Short mmCIF file of C-alpha atoms in Angstrom, two decimals:
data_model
loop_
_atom_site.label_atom_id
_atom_site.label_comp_id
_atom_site.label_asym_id
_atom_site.label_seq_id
_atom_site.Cartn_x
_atom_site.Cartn_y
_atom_site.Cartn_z
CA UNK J 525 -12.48 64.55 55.55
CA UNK J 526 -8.84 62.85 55.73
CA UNK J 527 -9.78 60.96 52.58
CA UNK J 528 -8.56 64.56 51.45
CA UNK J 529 -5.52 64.29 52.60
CA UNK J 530 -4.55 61.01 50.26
CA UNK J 531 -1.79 60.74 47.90
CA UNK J 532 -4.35 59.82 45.31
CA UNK J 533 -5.84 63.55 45.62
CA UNK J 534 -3.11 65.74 46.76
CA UNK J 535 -0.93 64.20 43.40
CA UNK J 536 -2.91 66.46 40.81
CA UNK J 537 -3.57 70.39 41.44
CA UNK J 538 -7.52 70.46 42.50
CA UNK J 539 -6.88 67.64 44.83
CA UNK J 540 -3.76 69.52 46.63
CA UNK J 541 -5.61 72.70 46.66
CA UNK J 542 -8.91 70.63 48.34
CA UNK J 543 -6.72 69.35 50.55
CA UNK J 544 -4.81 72.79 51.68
CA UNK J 545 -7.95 74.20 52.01
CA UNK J 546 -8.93 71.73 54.53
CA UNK J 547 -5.91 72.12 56.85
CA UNK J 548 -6.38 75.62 56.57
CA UNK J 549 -10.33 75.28 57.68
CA UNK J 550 -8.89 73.49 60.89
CA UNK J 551 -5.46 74.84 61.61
CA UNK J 552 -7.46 76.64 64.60
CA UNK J 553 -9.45 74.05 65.82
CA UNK J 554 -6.94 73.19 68.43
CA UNK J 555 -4.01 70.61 69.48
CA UNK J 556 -6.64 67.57 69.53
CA UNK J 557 -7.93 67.83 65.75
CA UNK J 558 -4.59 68.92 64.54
CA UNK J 559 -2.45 65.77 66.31
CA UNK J 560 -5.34 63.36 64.78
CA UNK J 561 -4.47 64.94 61.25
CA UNK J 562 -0.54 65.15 61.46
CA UNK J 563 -1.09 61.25 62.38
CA UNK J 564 -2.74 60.77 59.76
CA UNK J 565 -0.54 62.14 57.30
CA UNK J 566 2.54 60.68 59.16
CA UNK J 567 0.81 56.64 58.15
CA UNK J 568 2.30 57.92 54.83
CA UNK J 569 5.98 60.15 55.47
CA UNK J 570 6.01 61.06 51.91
CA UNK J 571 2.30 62.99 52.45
CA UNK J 572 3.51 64.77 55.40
CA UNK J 573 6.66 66.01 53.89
CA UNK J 574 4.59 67.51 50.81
CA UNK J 575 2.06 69.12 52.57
CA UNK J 576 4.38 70.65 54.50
CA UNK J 577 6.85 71.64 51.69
CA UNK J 578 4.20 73.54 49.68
CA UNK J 579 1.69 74.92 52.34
CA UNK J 580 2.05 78.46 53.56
CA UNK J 581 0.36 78.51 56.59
CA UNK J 582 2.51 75.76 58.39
CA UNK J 583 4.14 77.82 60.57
CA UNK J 584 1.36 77.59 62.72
CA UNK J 585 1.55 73.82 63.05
CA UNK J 586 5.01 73.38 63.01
CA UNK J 587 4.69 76.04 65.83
CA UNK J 588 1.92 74.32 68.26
CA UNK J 589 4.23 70.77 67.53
CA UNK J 590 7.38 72.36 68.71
CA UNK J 591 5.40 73.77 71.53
CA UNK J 592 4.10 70.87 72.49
CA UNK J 593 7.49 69.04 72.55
CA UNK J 594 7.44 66.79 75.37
CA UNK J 595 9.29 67.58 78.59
CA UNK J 596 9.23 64.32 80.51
CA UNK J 597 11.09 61.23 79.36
CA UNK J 598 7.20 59.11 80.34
CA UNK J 599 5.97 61.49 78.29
CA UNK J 600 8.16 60.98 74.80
CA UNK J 601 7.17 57.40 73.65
CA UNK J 602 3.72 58.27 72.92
CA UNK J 603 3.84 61.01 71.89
CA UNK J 604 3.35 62.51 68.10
CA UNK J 605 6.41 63.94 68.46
CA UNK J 606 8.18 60.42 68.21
CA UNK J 607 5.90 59.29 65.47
CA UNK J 608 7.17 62.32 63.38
CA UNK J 609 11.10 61.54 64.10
CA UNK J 610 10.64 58.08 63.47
CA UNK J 611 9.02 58.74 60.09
CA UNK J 612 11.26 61.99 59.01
CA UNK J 613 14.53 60.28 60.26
CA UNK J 614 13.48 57.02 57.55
CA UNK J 615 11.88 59.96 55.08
CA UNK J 616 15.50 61.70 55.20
CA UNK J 617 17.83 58.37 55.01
CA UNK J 618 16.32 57.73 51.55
CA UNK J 619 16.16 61.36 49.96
CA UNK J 620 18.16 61.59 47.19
CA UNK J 621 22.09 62.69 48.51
CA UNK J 622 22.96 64.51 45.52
CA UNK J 623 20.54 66.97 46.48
CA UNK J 624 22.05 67.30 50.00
CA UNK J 625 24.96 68.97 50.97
CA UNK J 626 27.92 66.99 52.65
CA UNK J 627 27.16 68.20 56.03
CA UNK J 628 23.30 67.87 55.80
CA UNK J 629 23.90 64.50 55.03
CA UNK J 630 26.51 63.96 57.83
CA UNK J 631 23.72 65.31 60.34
CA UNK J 632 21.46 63.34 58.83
CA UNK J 633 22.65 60.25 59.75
CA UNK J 634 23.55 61.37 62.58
CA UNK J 635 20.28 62.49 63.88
CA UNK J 636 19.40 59.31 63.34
CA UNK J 637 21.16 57.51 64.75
CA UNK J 638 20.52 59.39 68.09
CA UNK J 639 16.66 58.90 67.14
CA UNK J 640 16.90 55.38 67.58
CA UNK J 641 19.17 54.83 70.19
CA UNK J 642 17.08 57.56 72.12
CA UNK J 643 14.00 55.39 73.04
CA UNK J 644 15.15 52.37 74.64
CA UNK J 645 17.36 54.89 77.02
CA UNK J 646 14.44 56.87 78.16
CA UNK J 647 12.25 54.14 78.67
CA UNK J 648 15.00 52.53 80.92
CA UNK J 649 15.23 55.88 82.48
CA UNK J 650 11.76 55.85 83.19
CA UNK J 651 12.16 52.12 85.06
CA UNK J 652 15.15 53.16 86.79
CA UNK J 653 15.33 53.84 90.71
CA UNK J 654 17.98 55.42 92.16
CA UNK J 655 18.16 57.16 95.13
CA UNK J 656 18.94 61.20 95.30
CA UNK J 657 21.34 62.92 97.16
CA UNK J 658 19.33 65.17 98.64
CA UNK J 659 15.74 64.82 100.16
CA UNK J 660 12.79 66.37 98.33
CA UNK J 661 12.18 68.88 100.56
CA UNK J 662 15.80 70.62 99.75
CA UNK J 663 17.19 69.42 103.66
CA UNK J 664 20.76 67.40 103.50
CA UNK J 665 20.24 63.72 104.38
CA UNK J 666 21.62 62.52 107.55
CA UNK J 667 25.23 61.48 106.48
CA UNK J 668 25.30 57.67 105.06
CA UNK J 669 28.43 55.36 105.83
CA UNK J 670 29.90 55.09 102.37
CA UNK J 671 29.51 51.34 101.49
CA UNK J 672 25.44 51.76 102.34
CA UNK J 673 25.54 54.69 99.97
CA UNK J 674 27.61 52.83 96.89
CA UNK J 675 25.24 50.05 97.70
CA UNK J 676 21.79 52.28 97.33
CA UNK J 677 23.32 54.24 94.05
CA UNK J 678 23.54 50.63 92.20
CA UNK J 679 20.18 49.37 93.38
CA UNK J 680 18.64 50.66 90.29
CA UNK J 681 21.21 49.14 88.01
CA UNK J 682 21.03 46.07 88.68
CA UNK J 683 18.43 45.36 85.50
CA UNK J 684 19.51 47.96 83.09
CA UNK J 685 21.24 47.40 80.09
CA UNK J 686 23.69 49.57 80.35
CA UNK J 687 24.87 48.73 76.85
CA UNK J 688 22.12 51.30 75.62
CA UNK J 689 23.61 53.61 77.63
CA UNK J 690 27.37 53.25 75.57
CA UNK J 691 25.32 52.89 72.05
CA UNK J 692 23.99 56.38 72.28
CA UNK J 693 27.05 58.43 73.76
CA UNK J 694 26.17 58.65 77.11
CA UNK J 695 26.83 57.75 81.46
CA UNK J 696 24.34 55.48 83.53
CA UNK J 697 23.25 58.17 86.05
CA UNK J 698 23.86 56.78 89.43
CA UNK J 699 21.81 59.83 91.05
CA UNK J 700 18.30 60.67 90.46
CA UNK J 701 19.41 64.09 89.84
CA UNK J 702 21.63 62.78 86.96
CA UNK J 703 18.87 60.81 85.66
CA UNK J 704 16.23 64.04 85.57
CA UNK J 705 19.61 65.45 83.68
CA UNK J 706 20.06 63.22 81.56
CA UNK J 707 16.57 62.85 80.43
CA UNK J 708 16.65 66.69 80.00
CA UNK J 709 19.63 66.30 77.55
CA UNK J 710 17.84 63.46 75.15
CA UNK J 711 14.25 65.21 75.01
CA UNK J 712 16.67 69.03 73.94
CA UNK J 713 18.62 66.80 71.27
CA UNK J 714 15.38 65.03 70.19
CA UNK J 715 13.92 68.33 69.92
CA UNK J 716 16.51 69.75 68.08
CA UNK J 717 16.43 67.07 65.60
CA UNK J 718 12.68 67.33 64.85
CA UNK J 719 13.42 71.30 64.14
CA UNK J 720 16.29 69.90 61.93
CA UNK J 721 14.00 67.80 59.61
CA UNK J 722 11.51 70.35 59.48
CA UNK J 723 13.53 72.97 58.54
CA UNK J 724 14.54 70.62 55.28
CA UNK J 725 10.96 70.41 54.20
CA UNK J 726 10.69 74.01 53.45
CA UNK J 727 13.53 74.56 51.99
CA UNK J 728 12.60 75.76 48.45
CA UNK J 729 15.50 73.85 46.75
CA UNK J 730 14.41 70.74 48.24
CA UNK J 731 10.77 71.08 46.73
CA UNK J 732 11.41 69.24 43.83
CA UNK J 733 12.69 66.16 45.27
CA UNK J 734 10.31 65.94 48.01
CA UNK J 735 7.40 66.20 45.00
CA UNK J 736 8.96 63.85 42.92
CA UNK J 737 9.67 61.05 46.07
CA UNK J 738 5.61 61.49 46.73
CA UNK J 739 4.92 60.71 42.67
CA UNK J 740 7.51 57.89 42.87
CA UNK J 741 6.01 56.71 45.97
CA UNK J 742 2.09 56.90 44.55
CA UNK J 743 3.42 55.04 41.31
CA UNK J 744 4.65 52.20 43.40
CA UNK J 745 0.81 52.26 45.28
CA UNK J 746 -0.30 51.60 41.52
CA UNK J 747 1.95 48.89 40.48
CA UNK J 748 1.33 46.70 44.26
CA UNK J 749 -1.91 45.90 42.15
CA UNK J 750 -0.68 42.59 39.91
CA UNK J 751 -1.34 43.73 36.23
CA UNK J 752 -3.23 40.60 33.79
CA UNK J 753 -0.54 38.56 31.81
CA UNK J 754 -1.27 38.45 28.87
CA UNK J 755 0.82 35.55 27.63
CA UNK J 756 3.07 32.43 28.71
CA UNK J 757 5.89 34.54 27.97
CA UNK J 758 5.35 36.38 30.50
CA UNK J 759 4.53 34.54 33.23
CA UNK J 760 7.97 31.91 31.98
CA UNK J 761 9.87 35.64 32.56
CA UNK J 762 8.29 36.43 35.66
CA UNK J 763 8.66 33.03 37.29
CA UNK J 764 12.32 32.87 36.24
CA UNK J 765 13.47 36.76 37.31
CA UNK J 766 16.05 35.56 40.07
CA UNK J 767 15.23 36.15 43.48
CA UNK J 768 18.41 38.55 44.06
CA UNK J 769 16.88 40.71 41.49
CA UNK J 770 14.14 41.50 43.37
CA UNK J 771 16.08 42.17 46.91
CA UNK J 772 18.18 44.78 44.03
CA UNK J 773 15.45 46.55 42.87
CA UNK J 774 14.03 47.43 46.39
CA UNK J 775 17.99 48.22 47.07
CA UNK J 776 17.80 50.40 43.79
CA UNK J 777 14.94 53.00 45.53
CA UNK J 778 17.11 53.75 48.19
CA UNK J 779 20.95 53.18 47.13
CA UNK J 780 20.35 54.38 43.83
CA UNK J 781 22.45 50.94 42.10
CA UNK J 782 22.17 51.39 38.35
CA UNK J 783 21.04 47.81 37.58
CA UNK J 784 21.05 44.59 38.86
CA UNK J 785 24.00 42.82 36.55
CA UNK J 786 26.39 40.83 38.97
CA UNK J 787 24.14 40.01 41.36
CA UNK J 788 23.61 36.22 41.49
CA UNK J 789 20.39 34.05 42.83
CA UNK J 790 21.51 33.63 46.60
CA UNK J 791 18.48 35.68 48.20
CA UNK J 792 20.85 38.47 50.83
CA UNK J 793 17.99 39.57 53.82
CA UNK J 794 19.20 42.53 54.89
CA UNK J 795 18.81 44.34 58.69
CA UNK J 796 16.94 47.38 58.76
CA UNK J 797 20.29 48.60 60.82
CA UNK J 798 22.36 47.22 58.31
CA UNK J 799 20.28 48.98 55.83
CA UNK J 800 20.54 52.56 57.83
CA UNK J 801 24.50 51.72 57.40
CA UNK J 802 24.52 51.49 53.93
CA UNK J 803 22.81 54.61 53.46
CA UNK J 804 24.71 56.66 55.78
CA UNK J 805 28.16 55.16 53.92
CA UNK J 806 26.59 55.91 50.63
CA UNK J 807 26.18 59.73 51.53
CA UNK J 808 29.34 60.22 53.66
CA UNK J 809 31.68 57.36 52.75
CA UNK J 810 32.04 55.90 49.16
CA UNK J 811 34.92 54.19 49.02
CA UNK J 812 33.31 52.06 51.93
CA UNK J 813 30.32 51.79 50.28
CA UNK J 814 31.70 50.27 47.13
CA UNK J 815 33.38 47.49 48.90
CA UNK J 816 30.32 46.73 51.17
CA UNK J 817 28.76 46.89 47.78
CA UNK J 818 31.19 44.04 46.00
CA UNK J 819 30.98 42.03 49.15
CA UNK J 820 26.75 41.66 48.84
CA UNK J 821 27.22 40.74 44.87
CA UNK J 822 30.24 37.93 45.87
CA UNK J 823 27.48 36.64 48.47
CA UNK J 824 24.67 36.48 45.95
CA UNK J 825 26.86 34.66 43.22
CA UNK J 826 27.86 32.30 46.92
CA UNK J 827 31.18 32.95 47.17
CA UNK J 828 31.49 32.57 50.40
CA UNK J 829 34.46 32.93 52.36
CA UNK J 830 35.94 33.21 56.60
CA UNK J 831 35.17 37.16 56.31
CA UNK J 832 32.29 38.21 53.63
CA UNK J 833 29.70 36.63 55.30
CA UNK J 834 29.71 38.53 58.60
#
């Protein structure tokens, strides 16, 4: 029954209303059924966000996943509730900005960027050992000389990256109590980002856009299927398009660039950080933007300099 769920079906009225129906037939058939059908939405973000834009009962979902928020850093990687920040945090970074307000768009990025840098820290929380300073059973240790207690607090440290640490904002714990903190801290600001995103899908204003990125996004399913050429022409124009044209037009989706004139052949490969970057200056930062912007076209034409290529 997830074939429902497709962007092929949920695209035209009957299929959306076939498909609502569905979710509403099982929105009480517990968290097992329901995480198996929010993961299968999530293998397409655009899906997810639409269904949950335009169907009433979500409240009940959005409920039981905020519920069911985890509350252990071991817990968090696998968890759907990573799967559905990874996607929304991508989802969001492309949405159109003019439909955003300044500060949205500020949070936005900012979200996730704490999204990102999240993991990597909880998972080294996870394979960190430091000892307390205080036994499990609530009694004071026996008093430590102070060079054999420095010595134990570091123990743990010794093969974490402590660089992850600085990238998302935040101390190395050197107690096990500051580590449970810690770890308390991400999952609450992870949490609160999730409630973030999903408070954007239903806004009403927002509808629009969210429909019309699922239509774009189905259109672009169509055209992944190579049409017939239907003369030499055609296949001369196709074989001679230059490369940086097509690195533009995926560019074009998400940076919204008018056309591809002054763009040369050199072929620019592009970071997905670097990428995050350029959206997050092309919401919050244009004059930045626009000379990031002239510095990609002077590297496709290869004028190449001491500073442009960095």
């Amino acid at each position: 029954m997830l074939d429902l769920l497709s962007k092929d079906r949920i695209v035209n009225e009957a299929g959306l209303r076939a498909a609502l129906h569905h979710l509403d037939a099982i929105s009480t058939s517990g968290a097992t059924v329901l995480q198996a059908t929010v993961e299968h939405m999530l293998l397409s973000p655009h899906i997810f966000a639409y269904i949950i834009s335009v169907w009433y009962r979500r409240e009940a979902i959005i409920s039981q996943i905020m519920t069911n928020f985890p509350t252990k850093s071991q817990e968090y990687p696998a968890s759907i509730a990573r799967k559905m920040l990874d996607n929304l945090s991508m989802y969001f970074l492309a949405f159109p900005a003019e439909s955003l307000a300044m500060d949205v768009s500020k949070d936005i990025g900012r979200h996730s960027g704490f999204i990102e840098g999240a993991l990597p820290v909880l998972c080294a929380l996870n394979n960190m050992k430091i000892s307390g300073t205080e036994s499990d059973n609530g009694f004071v240790k026996k008093k430590v000389p102070q060079k054999m207690y420095k010595c134990n607090r570091l123990k743990g440290h010794t093969a974490i990256d402590t660089s992850l640490f600085v990238r998302l904002g935040v101390v190395v714990p050197l107690t096990s109590e500051a580590a449970a903190s810690l770890s308390t801290h991400i999952l609450a600001e992870l949490k609160n980002a999730l409630s973030f995103y999903l408070s954007l899908l239903r806004r009403t204003e927002l509808a629009g856009d969210i429909k019309a990125l699922l239509l774009q996004n189905a259109g672009k399913s169509a055209e992944d299927v190579a049409p017939e050429v239907s003369s030499t022409e055609d296949v001369e124009s196709r074989t001679n398009r230059p490369s940086a044209c097509e690195m533009v037009q995926s560019m074009k989706a998400a940076l919204y660039f008018d056309n591809a004139d002054g763009f040369g052949e050199w072929r620019i490969l592009i970071s997905t950080e670097v990428f995050k970057k350029l959206h997050e200056f092309h919401r919050a930062d244009q004059k930045t933007f626009k000379i990031v912007f002239k510095k990609i076209k002077q590297l496709s034409n290869g004028h190449f300099s001491d500073d442009n290529h960095k």
